[in-house]
PDB file of C-alpha atoms in Angstrom:
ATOM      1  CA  UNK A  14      16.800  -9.257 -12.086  1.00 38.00           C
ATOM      2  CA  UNK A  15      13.931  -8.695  -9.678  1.00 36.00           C
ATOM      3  CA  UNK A  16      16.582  -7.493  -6.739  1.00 34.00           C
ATOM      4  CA  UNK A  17      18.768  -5.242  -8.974  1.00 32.00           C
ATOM      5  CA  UNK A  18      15.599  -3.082 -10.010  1.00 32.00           C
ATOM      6  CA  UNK A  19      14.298  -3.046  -6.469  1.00 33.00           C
ATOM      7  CA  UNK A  20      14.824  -0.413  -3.683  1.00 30.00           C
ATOM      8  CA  UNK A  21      14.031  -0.174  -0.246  1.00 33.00           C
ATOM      9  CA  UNK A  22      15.315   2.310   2.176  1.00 29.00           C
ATOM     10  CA  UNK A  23      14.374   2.171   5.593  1.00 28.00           C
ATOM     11  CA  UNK A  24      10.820   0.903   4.379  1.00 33.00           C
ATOM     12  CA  UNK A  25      10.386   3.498   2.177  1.00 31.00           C
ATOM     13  CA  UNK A  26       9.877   2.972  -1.297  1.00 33.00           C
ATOM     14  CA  UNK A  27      10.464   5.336  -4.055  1.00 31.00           C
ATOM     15  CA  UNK A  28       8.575   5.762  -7.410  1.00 32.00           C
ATOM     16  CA  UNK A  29      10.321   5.293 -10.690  1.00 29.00           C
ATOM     17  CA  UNK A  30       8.081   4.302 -13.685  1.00 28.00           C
ATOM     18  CA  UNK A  31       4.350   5.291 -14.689  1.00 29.00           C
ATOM     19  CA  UNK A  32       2.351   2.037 -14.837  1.00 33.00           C
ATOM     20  CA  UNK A  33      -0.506   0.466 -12.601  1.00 36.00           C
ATOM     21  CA  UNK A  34      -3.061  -1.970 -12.118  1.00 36.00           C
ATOM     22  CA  UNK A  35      -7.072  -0.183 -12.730  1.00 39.00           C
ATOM     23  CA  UNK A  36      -9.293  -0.552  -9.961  1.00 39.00           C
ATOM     24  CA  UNK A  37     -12.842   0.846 -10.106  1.00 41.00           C
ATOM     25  CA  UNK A  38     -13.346   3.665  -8.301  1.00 44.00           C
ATOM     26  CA  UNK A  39      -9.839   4.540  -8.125  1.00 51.00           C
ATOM     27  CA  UNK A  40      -7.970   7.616  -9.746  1.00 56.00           C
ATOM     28  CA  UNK A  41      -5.674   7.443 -12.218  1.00 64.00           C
ATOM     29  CA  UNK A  42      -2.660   4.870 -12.560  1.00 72.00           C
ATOM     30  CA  UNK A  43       0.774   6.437 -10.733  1.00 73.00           C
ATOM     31  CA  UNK A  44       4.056   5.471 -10.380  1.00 78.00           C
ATOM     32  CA  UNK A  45       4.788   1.644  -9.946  1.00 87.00           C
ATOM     33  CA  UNK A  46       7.751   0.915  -7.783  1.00 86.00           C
ATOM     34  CA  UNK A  47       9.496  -2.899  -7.454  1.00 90.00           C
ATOM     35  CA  UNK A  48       9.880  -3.982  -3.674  1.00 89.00           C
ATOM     36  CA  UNK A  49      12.410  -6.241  -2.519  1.00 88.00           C
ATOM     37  CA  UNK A  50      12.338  -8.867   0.272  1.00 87.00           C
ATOM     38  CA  UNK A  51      15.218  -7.876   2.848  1.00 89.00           C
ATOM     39  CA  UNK A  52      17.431 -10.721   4.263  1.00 89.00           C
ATOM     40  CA  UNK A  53      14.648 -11.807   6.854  1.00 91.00           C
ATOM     41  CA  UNK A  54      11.865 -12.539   3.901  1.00 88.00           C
ATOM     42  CA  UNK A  55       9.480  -9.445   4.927  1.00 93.00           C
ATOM     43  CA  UNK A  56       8.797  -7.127   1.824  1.00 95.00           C
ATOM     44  CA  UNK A  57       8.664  -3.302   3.207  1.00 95.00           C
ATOM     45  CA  UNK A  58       5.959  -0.963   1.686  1.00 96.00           C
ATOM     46  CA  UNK A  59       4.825   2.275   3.056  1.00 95.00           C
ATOM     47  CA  UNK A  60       1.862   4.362   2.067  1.00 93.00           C
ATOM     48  CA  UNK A  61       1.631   8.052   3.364  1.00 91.00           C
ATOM     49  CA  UNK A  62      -1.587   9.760   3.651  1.00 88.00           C
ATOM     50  CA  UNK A  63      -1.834  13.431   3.927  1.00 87.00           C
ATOM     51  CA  UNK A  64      -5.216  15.005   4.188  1.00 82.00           C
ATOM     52  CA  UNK A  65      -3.662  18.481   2.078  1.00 80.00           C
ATOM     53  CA  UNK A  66      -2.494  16.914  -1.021  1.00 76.00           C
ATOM     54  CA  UNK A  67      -5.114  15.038  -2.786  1.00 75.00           C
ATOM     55  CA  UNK A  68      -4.211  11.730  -4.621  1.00 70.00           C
ATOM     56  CA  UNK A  69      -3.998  12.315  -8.201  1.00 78.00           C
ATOM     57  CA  UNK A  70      -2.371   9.303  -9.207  1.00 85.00           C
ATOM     58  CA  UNK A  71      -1.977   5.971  -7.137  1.00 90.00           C
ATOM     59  CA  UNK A  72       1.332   4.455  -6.675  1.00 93.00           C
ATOM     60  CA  UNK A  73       1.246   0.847  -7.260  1.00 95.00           C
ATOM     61  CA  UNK A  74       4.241  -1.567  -5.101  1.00 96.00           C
ATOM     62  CA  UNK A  75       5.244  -4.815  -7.017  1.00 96.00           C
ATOM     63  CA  UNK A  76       6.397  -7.275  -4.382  1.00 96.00           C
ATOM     64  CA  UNK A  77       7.273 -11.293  -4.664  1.00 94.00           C
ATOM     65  CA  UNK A  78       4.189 -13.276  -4.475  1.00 94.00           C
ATOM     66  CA  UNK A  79       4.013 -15.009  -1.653  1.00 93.00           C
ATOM     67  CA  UNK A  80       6.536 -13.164   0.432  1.00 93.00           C
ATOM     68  CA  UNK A  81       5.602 -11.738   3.734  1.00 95.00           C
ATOM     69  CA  UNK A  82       4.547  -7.907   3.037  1.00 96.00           C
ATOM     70  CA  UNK A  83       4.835  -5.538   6.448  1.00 96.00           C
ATOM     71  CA  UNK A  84       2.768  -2.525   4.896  1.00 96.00           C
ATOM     72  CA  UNK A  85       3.065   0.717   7.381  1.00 96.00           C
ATOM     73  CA  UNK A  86       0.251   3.774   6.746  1.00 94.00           C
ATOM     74  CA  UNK A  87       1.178   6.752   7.413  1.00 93.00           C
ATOM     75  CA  UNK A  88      -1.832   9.733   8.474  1.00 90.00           C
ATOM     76  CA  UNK A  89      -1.470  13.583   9.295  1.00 90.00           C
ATOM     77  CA  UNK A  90      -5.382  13.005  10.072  1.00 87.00           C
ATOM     78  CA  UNK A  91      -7.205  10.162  12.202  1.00 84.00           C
ATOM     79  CA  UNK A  92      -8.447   7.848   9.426  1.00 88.00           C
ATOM     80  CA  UNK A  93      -9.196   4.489   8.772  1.00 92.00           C
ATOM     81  CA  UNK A  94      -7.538   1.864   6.619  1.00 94.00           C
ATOM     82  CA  UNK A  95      -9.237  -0.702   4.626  1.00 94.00           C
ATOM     83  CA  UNK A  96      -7.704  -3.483   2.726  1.00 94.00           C
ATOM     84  CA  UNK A  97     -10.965  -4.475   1.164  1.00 93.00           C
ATOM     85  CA  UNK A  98      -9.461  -7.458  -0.471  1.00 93.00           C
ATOM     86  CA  UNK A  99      -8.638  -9.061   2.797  1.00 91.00           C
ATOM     87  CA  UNK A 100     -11.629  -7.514   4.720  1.00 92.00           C
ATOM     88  CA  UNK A 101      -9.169  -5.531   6.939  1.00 93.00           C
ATOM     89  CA  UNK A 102      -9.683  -2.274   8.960  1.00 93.00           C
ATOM     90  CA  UNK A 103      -7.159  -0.447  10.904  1.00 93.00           C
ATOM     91  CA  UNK A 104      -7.848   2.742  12.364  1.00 92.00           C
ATOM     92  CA  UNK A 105      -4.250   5.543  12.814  1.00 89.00           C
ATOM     93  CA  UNK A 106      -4.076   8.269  14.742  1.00 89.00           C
ATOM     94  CA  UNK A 107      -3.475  11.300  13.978  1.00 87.00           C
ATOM     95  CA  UNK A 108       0.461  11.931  12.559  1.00 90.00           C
ATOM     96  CA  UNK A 109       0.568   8.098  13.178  1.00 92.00           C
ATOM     97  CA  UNK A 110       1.215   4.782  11.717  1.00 94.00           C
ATOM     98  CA  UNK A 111      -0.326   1.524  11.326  1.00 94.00           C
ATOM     99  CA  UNK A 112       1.305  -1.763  10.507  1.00 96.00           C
ATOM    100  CA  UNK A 113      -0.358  -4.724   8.658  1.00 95.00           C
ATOM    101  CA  UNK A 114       1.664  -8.002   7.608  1.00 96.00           C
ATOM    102  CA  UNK A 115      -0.072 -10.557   5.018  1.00 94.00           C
ATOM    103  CA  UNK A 116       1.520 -12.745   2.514  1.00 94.00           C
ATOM    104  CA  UNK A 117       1.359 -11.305  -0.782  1.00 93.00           C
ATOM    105  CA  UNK A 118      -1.116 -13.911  -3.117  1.00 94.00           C
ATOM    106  CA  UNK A 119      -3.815 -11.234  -4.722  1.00 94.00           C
ATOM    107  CA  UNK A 120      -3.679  -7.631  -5.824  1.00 95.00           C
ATOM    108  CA  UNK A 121      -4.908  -5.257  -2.828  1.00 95.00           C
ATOM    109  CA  UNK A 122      -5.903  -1.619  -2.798  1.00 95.00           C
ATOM    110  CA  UNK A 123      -5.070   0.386   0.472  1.00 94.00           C
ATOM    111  CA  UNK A 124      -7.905   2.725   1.200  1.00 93.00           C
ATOM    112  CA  UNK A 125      -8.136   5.435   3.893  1.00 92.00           C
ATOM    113  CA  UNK A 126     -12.057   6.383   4.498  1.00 90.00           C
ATOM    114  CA  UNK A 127     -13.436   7.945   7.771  1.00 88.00           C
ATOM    115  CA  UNK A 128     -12.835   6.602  11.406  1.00 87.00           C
ATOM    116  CA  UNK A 129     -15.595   4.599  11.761  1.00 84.00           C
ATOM    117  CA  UNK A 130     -16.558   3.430   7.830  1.00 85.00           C
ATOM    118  CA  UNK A 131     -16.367   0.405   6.632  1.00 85.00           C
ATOM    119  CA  UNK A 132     -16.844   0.803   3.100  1.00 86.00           C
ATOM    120  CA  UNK A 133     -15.421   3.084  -0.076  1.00 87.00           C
ATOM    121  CA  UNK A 134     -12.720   5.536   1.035  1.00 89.00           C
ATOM    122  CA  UNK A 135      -9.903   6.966  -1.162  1.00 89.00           C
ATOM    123  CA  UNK A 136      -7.277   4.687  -3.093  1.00 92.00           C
ATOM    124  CA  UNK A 137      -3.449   5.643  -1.691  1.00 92.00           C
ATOM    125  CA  UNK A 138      -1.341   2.341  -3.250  1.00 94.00           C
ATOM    126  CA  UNK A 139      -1.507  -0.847  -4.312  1.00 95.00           C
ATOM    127  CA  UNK A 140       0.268  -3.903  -3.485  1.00 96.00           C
ATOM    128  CA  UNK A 141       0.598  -6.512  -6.454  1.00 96.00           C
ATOM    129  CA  UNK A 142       2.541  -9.942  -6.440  1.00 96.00           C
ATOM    130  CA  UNK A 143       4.432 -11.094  -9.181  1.00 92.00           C
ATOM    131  CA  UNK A 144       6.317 -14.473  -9.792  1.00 76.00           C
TER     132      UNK A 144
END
């Protein structure tokens, strides 16, 4: 059931339903999307952040819990991403790309703040197991 209402296209994954997980601090709920794991056990997700179009509703990814999740952020602007959850900071160039892999146990927000910060930043997605 969980495969035939996935999609994943070249690590791209495309909203369907309204429906999300609230996080303080975070806008409202978006469009919740159900992530496969491809052949080789890694769950794709992608997050695009685009410093012109401000979020207005964050996308939540439901993946297998416990599967490998290789999340790519995407940045018009140099920023950098937190994954507060996991204490995690990445920083992306501009018009490039970062890639994080963790095993998906716990809900995690994906945050784009300031090169540099730390702490707060702007909700773009959230990753959330399920069995």
């Amino acid at each position: 059931m969980r495969r035939a209402a996935g999609l994943m296209l070249a690590g791209v994954l495309v909203a369907t339903t309204a429906c999300g997980v609230p996080v303080a601090g975070a806008g409202p709920a978006g469009p919740t999307t159900v992530a496969t794991a491809g052949a080789d056990g890694m769950t794709p997700v992608r997050f695009d952040h685009r410093s012109t179009e401000p979020v207005e509703a964050v996308p939540t990814v439901i993946v297998p819990r416990g599967t490998t999740v290789v999340l790519t952020v995407g940045s018009d602007v140099a920023r950098r991403v937190l994954i507060p959850e996991q204490g995690r900071r990445v920083d992306v160039t501009a018009g490039g790309t970062v890639t994080v892999r963790f095993i998906a146990l716990g809900t995690l927000s994906v945050r784009v703040t300031e090169p540099g910060e730390d702490r707060g930043g702007t909700i773009i997605g959230r990753v959330q197991p399920r069995h």
